[in-house]
Each structure stands twice: as C-alpha cells, then as structure tokens.
Amino acid sequence: MDLSFITGWFYNNYFAKLIAAIVILLIGIFVGRFCGNLLKKILNELNTDKILKEGGVKVPIEEFFGNALKYLIFFAAIIMALNQLGLATTVLYIILIVILIIIIILIILAFKDFVPNVTAGFFIHQKRNLNVGDFISVNDVEGEIVNINLVETKIKTKNGDIMYIPNSMLTKNNVRKMKKK
C-alpha cells in the first residue's frame, strides 16, 4: 500500500497552516505597532504627559499605554498563530484569561482613586473656573488656592494650615468662590 499520498497531504496541509501562522504573526506585528503608535499620538494630542507633569505626576503615560496596547496585540497574535498550528490548548487560554484578569484587577486597584481625581483635574484645567489665588469654600474647608495639579488642589486656610483636597471632591461637591478678604 502506497502511503505517499497521505504523507504528502499531511505535509502540504501543515505547510499551509505554517504559512497562515506566519501571516497571522506578521499582521499582528503590523497591527500592534500601528495601534500602539496611534494611541501614543492620540494621547500626545491630548497633551497627557504635559498635563500630568504640570500636575506633579512624572509617569510617561503616553509611552506606557502605547506599549501596553502594542504588546497585548502581539500576544494575541502569538496565541492565534499557535492555535493555527494546533499548539494552543485550553490550558493556554485559561492561563491567558487568568493573567488578563489579574492585570485588570491590579490596574483597577491601583487607579481607583487616581483616575477620578485626574479626570476631575482635566475638567478643572479645561474649565479654568478655579485659579491659584481664588478664595473658595468646599465642604468644611475654606481658604486660598495655592496650587492646582491634576490629582489635588492645595489650599491655605485662614489659620495658615495647608489642606490638600482631591480634585474629584471639587467636582462632586458645591464649591463657593468668595471675595478676597
């Protein structure tokens, strides 16, 4: 019995899967680089790093998120290429899901207070309704604004105490601007 037909079919089929896996990897690299650079440009247009530096945060957010997206797409392309070759298993998918869940939980825990304050900081900087030198009253705190950054606003009270108020508190509560005394 001649088995060359079966072995020829197997190698041709495997060769086609190998070519498809390589194409998937190349497309993944291209798409990953493109999306990573696009996200960096979008964040750059929003002046994210500049605004964060003014706010006292010296983390290169544009670079971090751009690279994170790029490598996430690379990883997904590798998984799809392995799957094309028949090497990706359910265990690999479970590991991927567990890693992504852990990363998401860590990001949520790390930024749960930071994100609302930064968002409020962007809002305060865009509206420009609060400025250094303004006298304000929010909740039980009354005083002169000494500094406004993206995360918090520094207020000097009548007694000379320095209070740091999270920016989210300024957007969630009623803020009363008072005349200079």
CSV table of N, CA and C in Angstrom, one decimal:
chain,number,residue,atom,x,y,z
A,1,MET,N,0.8,-1.2,0.0
A,1,MET,CA,0.0,0.0,0.0
A,1,MET,C,0.9,1.2,0.0
A,2,ASP,N,0.6,2.2,-0.9
A,2,ASP,CA,1.4,3.4,-1.0
A,2,ASP,C,0.8,4.5,-0.1
A,3,LEU,N,1.6,5.0,0.9
A,3,LEU,CA,1.1,6.0,1.8
A,3,LEU,C,1.7,7.4,1.5
A,4,SER,N,2.3,7.5,0.3
A,4,SER,CA,2.9,8.8,0.0
A,4,SER,C,1.8,9.9,-0.2
A,5,PHE,N,0.6,9.5,-0.7
A,5,PHE,CA,-0.5,10.4,-0.8
A,5,PHE,C,-0.9,11.0,0.5
A,6,ILE,N,-1.0,10.2,1.5
A,6,ILE,CA,-1.4,10.6,2.9
A,6,ILE,C,-0.3,11.5,3.5
A,7,THR,N,1.0,11.1,3.4
A,7,THR,CA,2.1,11.9,4.0
A,7,THR,C,2.2,13.2,3.2
A,8,GLY,N,2.0,13.2,1.9
A,8,GLY,CA,2.1,14.4,1.1
A,8,GLY,C,1.0,15.4,1.5
A,9,TRP,N,-0.2,14.8,1.6
A,9,TRP,CA,-1.3,15.7,2.1
A,9,TRP,C,-1.1,16.3,3.4
A,10,PHE,N,-0.5,15.5,4.4
A,10,PHE,CA,-0.2,16.0,5.7
A,10,PHE,C,0.8,17.1,5.7
A,11,TYR,N,1.9,16.9,4.9
A,11,TYR,CA,2.9,18.0,4.9
A,11,TYR,C,2.4,19.2,4.1
A,12,ASN,N,1.6,19.0,3.1
A,12,ASN,CA,1.0,20.2,2.4
A,12,ASN,C,0.1,20.9,3.3
A,13,ASN,N,-0.8,20.2,4.0
A,13,ASN,CA,-1.7,20.8,5.0
A,13,ASN,C,-1.0,21.5,6.1
A,14,TYR,N,0.1,20.9,6.6
A,14,TYR,CA,0.8,21.5,7.7
A,14,TYR,C,1.6,22.7,7.2
A,15,PHE,N,2.1,22.7,6.0
A,15,PHE,CA,2.8,23.8,5.4
A,15,PHE,C,1.9,25.0,5.2
A,16,ALA,N,0.6,24.7,4.8
A,16,ALA,CA,-0.4,25.8,4.6
A,16,ALA,C,-0.7,26.4,6.0
A,17,LYS,N,-0.8,25.6,7.0
A,17,LYS,CA,-1.0,26.1,8.4
A,17,LYS,C,0.2,26.9,8.9
A,18,LEU,N,1.4,26.5,8.6
A,18,LEU,CA,2.6,27.2,9.0
A,18,LEU,C,2.6,28.6,8.3
A,19,ILE,N,2.3,28.6,7.0
A,19,ILE,CA,2.2,29.9,6.2
A,19,ILE,C,1.2,30.8,6.9
A,20,ALA,N,0.0,30.2,7.2
A,20,ALA,CA,-1.1,31.0,7.8
A,20,ALA,C,-0.6,31.6,9.1
A,21,ALA,N,0.1,30.8,9.9
A,21,ALA,CA,0.6,31.2,11.2
A,21,ALA,C,1.6,32.4,11.1
A,22,ILE,N,2.4,32.3,10.1
A,22,ILE,CA,3.4,33.3,9.9
A,22,ILE,C,2.7,34.6,9.4
A,23,VAL,N,1.7,34.5,8.6
A,23,VAL,CA,0.9,35.6,8.1
A,23,VAL,C,0.2,36.3,9.3
A,24,ILE,N,-0.3,35.5,10.2
A,24,ILE,CA,-1.0,36.0,11.4
A,24,ILE,C,0.0,36.7,12.3
A,25,LEU,N,1.2,36.2,12.4
A,25,LEU,CA,2.2,36.9,13.2
A,25,LEU,C,2.6,38.2,12.6
A,26,LEU,N,2.8,38.2,11.3
A,26,LEU,CA,3.2,39.5,10.6
A,26,LEU,C,2.1,40.5,10.7
A,27,ILE,N,0.9,40.1,10.5
A,27,ILE,CA,-0.3,41.0,10.6
A,27,ILE,C,-0.4,41.5,12.1
A,28,GLY,N,-0.2,40.6,13.0
A,28,GLY,CA,-0.2,41.0,14.4
A,28,GLY,C,0.9,42.1,14.8
A,29,ILE,N,2.1,41.9,14.2
A,29,ILE,CA,3.2,42.8,14.5
A,29,ILE,C,2.8,44.2,13.8
A,30,PHE,N,2.3,44.1,12.6
A,30,PHE,CA,1.9,45.4,11.9
A,30,PHE,C,0.8,46.1,12.7
A,31,VAL,N,-0.3,45.4,13.0
A,31,VAL,CA,-1.4,46.0,13.7
A,31,VAL,C,-1.0,46.5,15.1
A,32,GLY,N,-0.2,45.7,15.8
A,32,GLY,CA,0.3,46.1,17.1
A,32,GLY,C,1.1,47.4,17.1
A,33,ARG,N,2.0,47.4,16.2
A,33,ARG,CA,2.8,48.7,16.1
A,33,ARG,C,1.9,49.9,15.7
A,34,PHE,N,1.0,49.6,14.7
A,34,PHE,CA,0.2,50.7,14.3
A,34,PHE,C,-0.7,51.2,15.4
A,35,CYS,N,-1.4,50.3,16.1
A,35,CYS,CA,-2.3,50.7,17.2
A,35,CYS,C,-1.6,51.3,18.3
A,36,GLY,N,-0.4,50.8,18.7
A,36,GLY,CA,0.4,51.4,19.7
A,36,GLY,C,0.8,52.8,19.4
A,37,ASN,N,1.3,53.0,18.2
A,37,ASN,CA,1.7,54.3,17.8
A,37,ASN,C,0.5,55.3,17.7
A,38,LEU,N,-0.6,54.8,17.2
A,38,LEU,CA,-1.8,55.6,17.1
A,38,LEU,C,-2.3,56.1,18.5
A,39,LEU,N,-2.3,55.1,19.5
A,39,LEU,CA,-2.7,55.5,20.8
A,39,LEU,C,-1.7,56.5,21.4
A,40,LYS,N,-0.4,56.4,21.2
A,40,LYS,CA,0.6,57.3,21.6
A,40,LYS,C,0.3,58.7,21.0
A,41,LYS,N,0.0,58.8,19.7
A,41,LYS,CA,-0.3,60.0,19.1
A,41,LYS,C,-1.5,60.7,19.6
A,42,ILE,N,-2.6,59.9,19.8
A,42,ILE,CA,-3.8,60.4,20.4
A,42,ILE,C,-3.6,61.0,21.8
A,43,LEU,N,-2.9,60.3,22.6
A,43,LEU,CA,-2.6,60.8,24.0
A,43,LEU,C,-1.6,62.0,23.9
A,44,ASN,N,-0.7,62.0,22.9
A,44,ASN,CA,0.1,63.2,22.7
A,44,ASN,C,-0.7,64.4,22.3
A,45,GLU,N,-1.7,64.2,21.4
A,45,GLU,CA,-2.5,65.3,21.0
A,45,GLU,C,-3.3,65.9,22.2
A,46,LEU,N,-3.6,65.0,23.1
A,46,LEU,CA,-4.4,65.5,24.3
A,46,LEU,C,-3.4,66.1,25.4
A,47,ASN,N,-2.1,66.1,25.0
A,47,ASN,CA,-1.1,66.6,26.0
A,47,ASN,C,-1.1,65.9,27.3
A,48,THR,N,-1.3,64.6,27.3
A,48,THR,CA,-1.5,63.9,28.5
A,48,THR,C,-0.2,64.0,29.4
A,49,ASP,N,1.0,63.7,28.8
A,49,ASP,CA,2.2,63.7,29.6
A,49,ASP,C,2.5,65.2,30.1
A,50,LYS,N,2.2,66.2,29.3
A,50,LYS,CA,2.5,67.6,29.7
A,50,LYS,C,1.6,68.0,30.9
A,51,ILE,N,0.3,67.6,30.8
A,51,ILE,CA,-0.7,67.9,31.8
A,51,ILE,C,-0.3,67.2,33.1
A,52,LEU,N,0.1,65.9,32.9
A,52,LEU,CA,0.4,65.1,34.1
A,52,LEU,C,1.7,65.7,34.8
A,53,LYS,N,2.7,66.2,34.0
A,53,LYS,CA,3.9,66.7,34.6
A,53,LYS,C,3.6,68.0,35.3
A,54,GLU,N,2.6,68.8,34.8
A,54,GLU,CA,2.2,70.0,35.5
A,54,GLU,C,1.5,69.7,36.8
A,55,GLY,N,0.9,68.5,36.8
A,55,GLY,CA,0.2,68.1,38.0
A,55,GLY,C,1.1,67.3,39.0
A,56,GLY,N,2.3,67.2,38.7
A,56,GLY,CA,3.3,66.6,39.6
A,56,GLY,C,3.5,65.1,39.4
A,57,VAL,N,2.8,64.6,38.3
A,57,VAL,CA,3.0,63.2,38.0
A,57,VAL,C,4.0,63.0,36.9
A,58,LYS,N,5.1,62.3,37.1
A,58,LYS,CA,6.1,62.2,36.1
A,58,LYS,C,6.2,60.8,35.5
A,59,VAL,N,5.0,60.2,35.3
A,59,VAL,CA,4.9,58.9,34.6
A,59,VAL,C,4.6,59.1,33.1
A,60,PRO,N,5.4,58.5,32.3
A,60,PRO,CA,5.2,58.7,30.8
A,60,PRO,C,4.0,57.9,30.4
A,61,ILE,N,2.8,58.4,30.6
A,61,ILE,CA,1.5,57.6,30.3
A,61,ILE,C,1.4,57.3,28.8
A,62,GLU,N,1.8,58.3,28.0
A,62,GLU,CA,1.6,58.0,26.5
A,62,GLU,C,2.4,56.8,26.1
A,63,GLU,N,3.7,56.7,26.6
A,63,GLU,CA,4.6,55.6,26.2
A,63,GLU,C,4.1,54.3,26.8
A,64,PHE,N,3.6,54.4,28.1
A,64,PHE,CA,3.2,53.2,28.8
A,64,PHE,C,2.0,52.5,28.1
A,65,PHE,N,0.9,53.3,27.9
A,65,PHE,CA,-0.3,52.8,27.3
A,65,PHE,C,-0.1,52.4,25.8
A,66,GLY,N,0.7,53.1,25.1
A,66,GLY,CA,1.0,52.7,23.7
A,66,GLY,C,1.7,51.4,23.6
A,67,ASN,N,2.8,51.2,24.5
A,67,ASN,CA,3.5,49.9,24.5
A,67,ASN,C,2.6,48.8,25.0
A,68,ALA,N,1.8,49.1,26.0
A,68,ALA,CA,0.9,48.0,26.6
A,68,ALA,C,0.0,47.5,25.5
A,69,LEU,N,-0.6,48.4,24.8
A,69,LEU,CA,-1.5,48.0,23.7
A,69,LEU,C,-0.8,47.2,22.6
A,70,LYS,N,0.4,47.7,22.3
A,70,LYS,CA,1.2,47.0,21.2
A,70,LYS,C,1.5,45.6,21.6
A,71,TYR,N,2.0,45.4,22.9
A,71,TYR,CA,2.4,44.1,23.3
A,71,TYR,C,1.2,43.2,23.6
A,72,LEU,N,0.0,43.7,23.9
A,72,LEU,CA,-1.2,43.0,24.1
A,72,LEU,C,-1.6,42.4,22.7
A,73,ILE,N,-1.5,43.2,21.7
A,73,ILE,CA,-1.9,42.7,20.3
A,73,ILE,C,-0.8,41.7,19.9
A,74,PHE,N,0.4,41.9,20.2
A,74,PHE,CA,1.5,40.9,19.8
A,74,PHE,C,1.1,39.6,20.5
A,75,PHE,N,0.8,39.6,21.8
A,75,PHE,CA,0.5,38.4,22.5
A,75,PHE,C,-0.7,37.7,21.9
A,76,ALA,N,-1.8,38.5,21.5
A,76,ALA,CA,-2.9,37.9,20.9
A,76,ALA,C,-2.6,37.2,19.6
A,77,ALA,N,-1.7,37.9,18.8
A,77,ALA,CA,-1.3,37.3,17.5
A,77,ALA,C,-0.5,36.0,17.7
A,78,ILE,N,0.3,36.0,18.7
A,78,ILE,CA,1.1,34.7,19.0
A,78,ILE,C,0.1,33.6,19.4
A,79,ILE,N,-0.9,33.9,20.2
A,79,ILE,CA,-1.9,32.9,20.6
A,79,ILE,C,-2.6,32.4,19.3
A,80,MET,N,-3.0,33.3,18.4
A,80,MET,CA,-3.8,32.9,17.2
A,80,MET,C,-2.9,32.1,16.3
A,81,ALA,N,-1.6,32.4,16.2
A,81,ALA,CA,-0.7,31.7,15.4
A,81,ALA,C,-0.5,30.3,15.9
A,82,LEU,N,-0.3,30.2,17.2
A,82,LEU,CA,-0.2,28.8,17.8
A,82,LEU,C,-1.4,28.0,17.7
A,83,ASN,N,-2.6,28.7,17.7
A,83,ASN,CA,-3.8,28.0,17.5
A,83,ASN,C,-3.9,27.5,16.1
A,84,GLN,N,-3.5,28.3,15.1
A,84,GLN,CA,-3.5,27.9,13.7
A,84,GLN,C,-2.6,26.6,13.5
A,85,LEU,N,-1.5,26.5,14.3
A,85,LEU,CA,-0.7,25.3,14.2
A,85,LEU,C,-1.2,24.2,15.0
A,86,GLY,N,-2.2,24.4,15.8
A,86,GLY,CA,-2.8,23.3,16.6
A,86,GLY,C,-2.0,23.2,18.0
A,87,LEU,N,-1.2,24.2,18.3
A,87,LEU,CA,-0.4,24.1,19.5
A,87,LEU,C,-1.1,24.8,20.7
A,88,ALA,N,-2.0,25.7,20.5
A,88,ALA,CA,-2.7,26.4,21.6
A,88,ALA,C,-3.8,25.5,22.1
A,89,THR,N,-3.7,25.3,23.4
A,89,THR,CA,-4.7,24.4,24.1
A,89,THR,C,-5.6,25.2,25.0
A,90,THR,N,-6.5,24.5,25.5
A,90,THR,CA,-7.5,25.2,26.5
A,90,THR,C,-6.7,25.7,27.7
A,91,VAL,N,-5.6,25.0,28.1
A,91,VAL,CA,-4.8,25.4,29.2
A,91,VAL,C,-4.2,26.8,28.9
A,92,LEU,N,-3.7,27.0,27.7
A,92,LEU,CA,-3.1,28.2,27.3
A,92,LEU,C,-4.1,29.4,27.4
A,93,TYR,N,-5.3,29.1,26.9
A,93,TYR,CA,-6.4,30.1,27.0
A,93,TYR,C,-6.7,30.4,28.5
A,94,ILE,N,-6.8,29.4,29.3
A,94,ILE,CA,-7.1,29.6,30.7
A,94,ILE,C,-6.0,30.5,31.4
A,95,ILE,N,-4.7,30.2,31.0
A,95,ILE,CA,-3.6,31.0,31.6
A,95,ILE,C,-3.7,32.4,31.1
A,96,LEU,N,-4.0,32.6,29.8
A,96,LEU,CA,-4.2,34.0,29.3
A,96,LEU,C,-5.3,34.7,30.0
A,97,ILE,N,-6.4,34.1,30.2
A,97,ILE,CA,-7.6,34.7,30.9
A,97,ILE,C,-7.2,35.1,32.3
A,98,VAL,N,-6.5,34.2,33.0
A,98,VAL,CA,-6.1,34.4,34.4
A,98,VAL,C,-5.2,35.6,34.5
A,99,ILE,N,-4.2,35.6,33.6
A,99,ILE,CA,-3.2,36.8,33.5
A,99,ILE,C,-4.0,38.1,33.3
A,100,LEU,N,-4.9,38.1,32.3
A,100,LEU,CA,-5.6,39.3,32.0
A,100,LEU,C,-6.5,39.8,33.2
A,101,ILE,N,-7.1,38.8,33.8
A,101,ILE,CA,-7.9,39.2,35.0
A,101,ILE,C,-7.1,39.8,36.1
A,102,ILE,N,-5.9,39.2,36.3
A,102,ILE,CA,-5.0,39.7,37.4
A,102,ILE,C,-4.6,41.1,37.0
A,103,ILE,N,-4.2,41.3,35.8
A,103,ILE,CA,-3.7,42.6,35.3
A,103,ILE,C,-4.9,43.7,35.5
A,104,ILE,N,-6.1,43.3,35.1
A,104,ILE,CA,-7.2,44.2,35.2
A,104,ILE,C,-7.5,44.5,36.6
A,105,ILE,N,-7.5,43.5,37.5
A,105,ILE,CA,-7.7,43.8,38.9
A,105,ILE,C,-6.6,44.7,39.5
A,106,LEU,N,-5.4,44.5,39.2
A,106,LEU,CA,-4.3,45.3,39.6
A,106,LEU,C,-4.4,46.8,39.1
A,107,ILE,N,-4.8,46.9,37.9
A,107,ILE,CA,-5.0,48.3,37.3
A,107,ILE,C,-6.1,49.0,38.0
A,108,ILE,N,-7.2,48.3,38.2
A,108,ILE,CA,-8.4,48.9,38.9
A,108,ILE,C,-8.0,49.3,40.3
A,109,LEU,N,-7.3,48.4,41.1
A,109,LEU,CA,-7.0,48.8,42.4
A,109,LEU,C,-6.0,49.9,42.5
A,110,ALA,N,-5.0,49.9,41.5
A,110,ALA,CA,-4.0,51.0,41.5
A,110,ALA,C,-4.6,52.3,41.2
A,111,PHE,N,-5.6,52.4,40.3
A,111,PHE,CA,-6.1,53.6,39.8
A,111,PHE,C,-7.5,54.0,40.3
A,112,LYS,N,-8.0,53.3,41.3
A,112,LYS,CA,-9.4,53.5,41.7
A,112,LYS,C,-9.6,55.0,42.2
A,113,ASP,N,-8.7,55.5,42.9
A,113,ASP,CA,-8.8,56.9,43.3
A,113,ASP,C,-8.1,57.9,42.4
A,114,PHE,N,-7.1,57.4,41.7
A,114,PHE,CA,-6.3,58.2,40.8
A,114,PHE,C,-7.0,58.7,39.6
A,115,VAL,N,-7.8,57.8,39.0
A,115,VAL,CA,-8.5,58.1,37.7
A,115,VAL,C,-9.5,59.2,37.9
A,116,PRO,N,-10.4,59.1,38.9
A,116,PRO,CA,-11.4,60.1,39.1
A,116,PRO,C,-10.8,61.5,39.4
A,117,ASN,N,-9.7,61.5,40.2
A,117,ASN,CA,-9.0,62.7,40.5
A,117,ASN,C,-8.3,63.4,39.3
A,118,VAL,N,-7.7,62.5,38.5
A,118,VAL,CA,-7.1,63.0,37.2
A,118,VAL,C,-8.2,63.5,36.3
A,119,THR,N,-9.3,62.8,36.1
A,119,THR,CA,-10.3,63.2,35.3
A,119,THR,C,-10.9,64.6,35.8
A,120,ALA,N,-11.1,64.7,37.0
A,120,ALA,CA,-11.5,66.0,37.6
A,120,ALA,C,-10.5,67.1,37.4
A,121,GLY,N,-9.2,66.7,37.5
A,121,GLY,CA,-8.1,67.7,37.2
A,121,GLY,C,-8.2,68.2,35.8
A,122,PHE,N,-8.4,67.3,34.8
A,122,PHE,CA,-8.5,67.7,33.4
A,122,PHE,C,-9.7,68.7,33.3
A,123,PHE,N,-10.8,68.3,34.0
A,123,PHE,CA,-12.0,69.1,33.9
A,123,PHE,C,-11.8,70.5,34.5
A,124,ILE,N,-11.1,70.6,35.6
A,124,ILE,CA,-10.8,71.9,36.3
A,124,ILE,C,-9.8,72.7,35.4
A,125,HIS,N,-8.8,72.1,34.8
A,125,HIS,CA,-7.9,72.8,33.9
A,125,HIS,C,-8.6,73.3,32.6
A,126,GLN,N,-9.5,72.5,32.1
A,126,GLN,CA,-10.2,72.9,30.9
A,126,GLN,C,-11.2,74.1,31.1
A,127,LYS,N,-11.9,74.0,32.2
A,127,LYS,CA,-12.9,75.0,32.5
A,127,LYS,C,-12.3,76.3,33.0
A,128,ARG,N,-11.2,76.1,33.7
A,128,ARG,CA,-10.4,77.3,34.2
A,128,ARG,C,-11.3,78.2,35.1
A,129,ASN,N,-12.2,77.5,35.8
A,129,ASN,CA,-13.1,78.3,36.7
A,129,ASN,C,-12.5,78.4,38.1
A,130,LEU,N,-11.4,77.6,38.4
A,130,LEU,CA,-10.7,77.8,39.6
A,130,LEU,C,-9.3,78.1,39.3
A,131,ASN,N,-8.7,79.1,39.9
A,131,ASN,CA,-7.3,79.5,39.7
A,131,ASN,C,-6.6,79.7,41.0
A,132,VAL,N,-5.3,79.7,40.9
A,132,VAL,CA,-4.4,80.0,42.0
A,132,VAL,C,-4.7,81.4,42.5
A,133,GLY,N,-4.9,81.6,43.8
A,133,GLY,CA,-5.2,82.9,44.4
A,133,GLY,C,-6.7,83.0,44.7
A,134,ASP,N,-7.6,82.2,44.1
A,134,ASP,CA,-9.0,82.3,44.4
A,134,ASP,C,-9.3,81.8,45.9
A,135,PHE,N,-10.2,82.5,46.5
A,135,PHE,CA,-10.7,82.0,47.8
A,135,PHE,C,-11.9,81.2,47.6
A,136,ILE,N,-11.9,79.9,48.1
A,136,ILE,CA,-13.0,79.0,47.9
A,136,ILE,C,-13.4,78.4,49.2
A,137,SER,N,-14.6,77.9,49.2
A,137,SER,CA,-15.2,77.1,50.3
A,137,SER,C,-15.8,75.8,49.7
A,138,VAL,N,-15.3,74.7,50.2
A,138,VAL,CA,-15.8,73.4,49.8
A,138,VAL,C,-16.0,72.5,51.0
A,139,ASN,N,-17.2,72.0,51.3
A,139,ASN,CA,-17.5,71.3,52.5
A,139,ASN,C,-17.1,72.1,53.7
A,140,ASP,N,-16.2,71.7,54.6
A,140,ASP,CA,-15.9,72.5,55.7
A,140,ASP,C,-14.5,73.2,55.6
A,141,VAL,N,-14.0,73.2,54.4
A,141,VAL,CA,-12.7,73.8,54.2
A,141,VAL,C,-12.8,75.1,53.4
A,142,GLU,N,-12.2,76.1,54.0
A,142,GLU,CA,-12.2,77.4,53.4
A,142,GLU,C,-10.8,78.0,53.3
A,143,GLY,N,-10.4,78.6,52.2
A,143,GLY,CA,-9.1,79.1,52.1
A,143,GLY,C,-8.8,79.5,50.7
A,144,GLU,N,-7.5,79.9,50.5
A,144,GLU,CA,-7.0,80.4,49.2
A,144,GLU,C,-6.3,79.2,48.5
A,145,ILE,N,-6.6,79.1,47.2
A,145,ILE,CA,-5.9,78.1,46.4
A,145,ILE,C,-4.5,78.5,46.2
A,146,VAL,N,-3.6,77.6,46.6
A,146,VAL,CA,-2.1,77.8,46.4
A,146,VAL,C,-1.6,77.1,45.2
A,147,ASN,N,-2.1,76.0,44.9
A,147,ASN,CA,-1.6,75.2,43.8
A,147,ASN,C,-2.8,74.2,43.3
A,148,ILE,N,-2.8,74.1,42.0
A,148,ILE,CA,-3.8,73.1,41.4
A,148,ILE,C,-3.0,72.2,40.5
A,149,ASN,N,-3.0,70.9,40.8
A,149,ASN,CA,-2.4,69.9,39.9
A,149,ASN,C,-3.5,69.0,39.4
A,150,LEU,N,-3.2,67.9,38.7
A,150,LEU,CA,-4.2,67.0,38.2
A,150,LEU,C,-4.8,66.2,39.2
A,151,VAL,N,-4.1,65.9,40.3
A,151,VAL,CA,-4.7,65.0,41.3
A,151,VAL,C,-5.3,65.7,42.5
A,152,GLU,N,-4.8,66.8,42.9
A,152,GLU,CA,-5.3,67.5,44.1
A,152,GLU,C,-5.1,69.0,44.0
A,153,THR,N,-5.8,69.7,44.8
A,153,THR,CA,-5.7,71.2,44.9
A,153,THR,C,-5.2,71.5,46.3
A,154,LYS,N,-4.2,72.4,46.4
A,154,LYS,CA,-3.6,72.8,47.7
A,154,LYS,C,-4.2,74.1,48.1
A,155,ILE,N,-4.8,74.1,49.3
A,155,ILE,CA,-5.5,75.3,49.8
A,155,ILE,C,-4.8,75.7,51.1
A,156,LYS,N,-4.6,77.0,51.3
A,156,LYS,CA,-4.1,77.6,52.5
A,156,LYS,C,-5.3,78.2,53.3
A,157,THR,N,-5.5,77.7,54.5
A,157,THR,CA,-6.7,78.2,55.3
A,157,THR,C,-6.3,79.5,55.9
A,158,LYS,N,-7.3,80.1,56.6
A,158,LYS,CA,-7.1,81.3,57.3
A,158,LYS,C,-6.1,81.2,58.4
A,159,ASN,N,-6.1,80.0,59.0
A,159,ASN,CA,-5.1,79.8,60.1
A,159,ASN,C,-3.7,79.5,59.6
A,160,GLY,N,-3.5,79.4,58.3
A,160,GLY,CA,-2.2,79.1,57.7
A,160,GLY,C,-2.0,77.7,57.5
A,161,ASP,N,-3.0,76.8,57.8
A,161,ASP,CA,-2.8,75.4,57.5
A,161,ASP,C,-2.9,75.1,56.0
A,162,ILE,N,-2.2,74.1,55.6
A,162,ILE,CA,-2.3,73.7,54.2
A,162,ILE,C,-3.2,72.4,54.1
A,163,MET,N,-4.2,72.5,53.3
A,163,MET,CA,-5.1,71.4,53.1
A,163,MET,C,-4.9,70.9,51.6
A,164,TYR,N,-4.9,69.6,51.4
A,164,TYR,CA,-4.9,69.0,50.1
A,164,TYR,C,-6.2,68.4,49.8
A,165,ILE,N,-6.9,68.9,48.9
A,165,ILE,CA,-8.3,68.4,48.5
A,165,ILE,C,-8.2,67.7,47.2
A,166,PRO,N,-8.7,66.4,47.2
A,166,PRO,CA,-8.7,65.7,45.9
A,166,PRO,C,-9.6,66.4,44.9
A,167,ASN,N,-9.2,66.5,43.7
A,167,ASN,CA,-9.9,67.2,42.6
A,167,ASN,C,-11.3,66.6,42.4
A,168,SER,N,-11.5,65.3,42.6
A,168,SER,CA,-12.8,64.8,42.5
A,168,SER,C,-13.8,65.3,43.5
A,169,MET,N,-13.3,65.7,44.7
A,169,MET,CA,-14.1,66.4,45.7
A,169,MET,C,-14.6,67.7,45.2
A,170,LEU,N,-13.7,68.4,44.4
A,170,LEU,CA,-14.1,69.7,43.9
A,170,LEU,C,-15.2,69.7,42.8
A,171,THR,N,-15.2,68.6,42.1
A,171,THR,CA,-16.2,68.4,41.1
A,171,THR,C,-17.5,67.8,41.6
A,172,LYS,N,-17.4,67.0,42.6
A,172,LYS,CA,-18.6,66.4,43.2
A,172,LYS,C,-19.4,67.2,44.1
A,173,ASN,N,-18.7,68.2,44.8
A,173,ASN,CA,-19.4,69.0,45.8
A,173,ASN,C,-19.5,70.4,45.3
A,174,ASN,N,-20.4,71.1,46.0
A,174,ASN,CA,-20.5,72.6,45.7
A,174,ASN,C,-19.3,73.3,46.2
A,175,VAL,N,-18.7,74.1,45.2
A,175,VAL,CA,-17.6,74.9,45.5
A,175,VAL,C,-18.1,76.4,45.4
A,176,ARG,N,-17.8,77.1,46.5
A,176,ARG,CA,-18.2,78.5,46.6
A,176,ARG,C,-17.0,79.4,46.4
A,177,LYS,N,-16.9,80.3,45.4
A,177,LYS,CA,-15.9,81.2,45.3
A,177,LYS,C,-16.2,82.4,46.1
A,178,MET,N,-15.3,82.9,46.9
A,178,MET,CA,-15.5,84.0,47.8
A,178,MET,C,-14.6,85.2,47.4
A,179,LYS,N,-15.0,86.4,47.8
A,179,LYS,CA,-14.2,87.6,47.5
A,179,LYS,C,-13.0,87.6,48.5
A,180,LYS,N,-12.0,88.2,48.0
A,180,LYS,CA,-10.7,88.3,48.9
A,180,LYS,C,-11.1,89.1,50.1
A,181,LYS,N,-10.5,88.7,51.2
A,181,LYS,CA,-10.8,89.4,52.5
A,181,LYS,C,-9.6,90.2,52.9
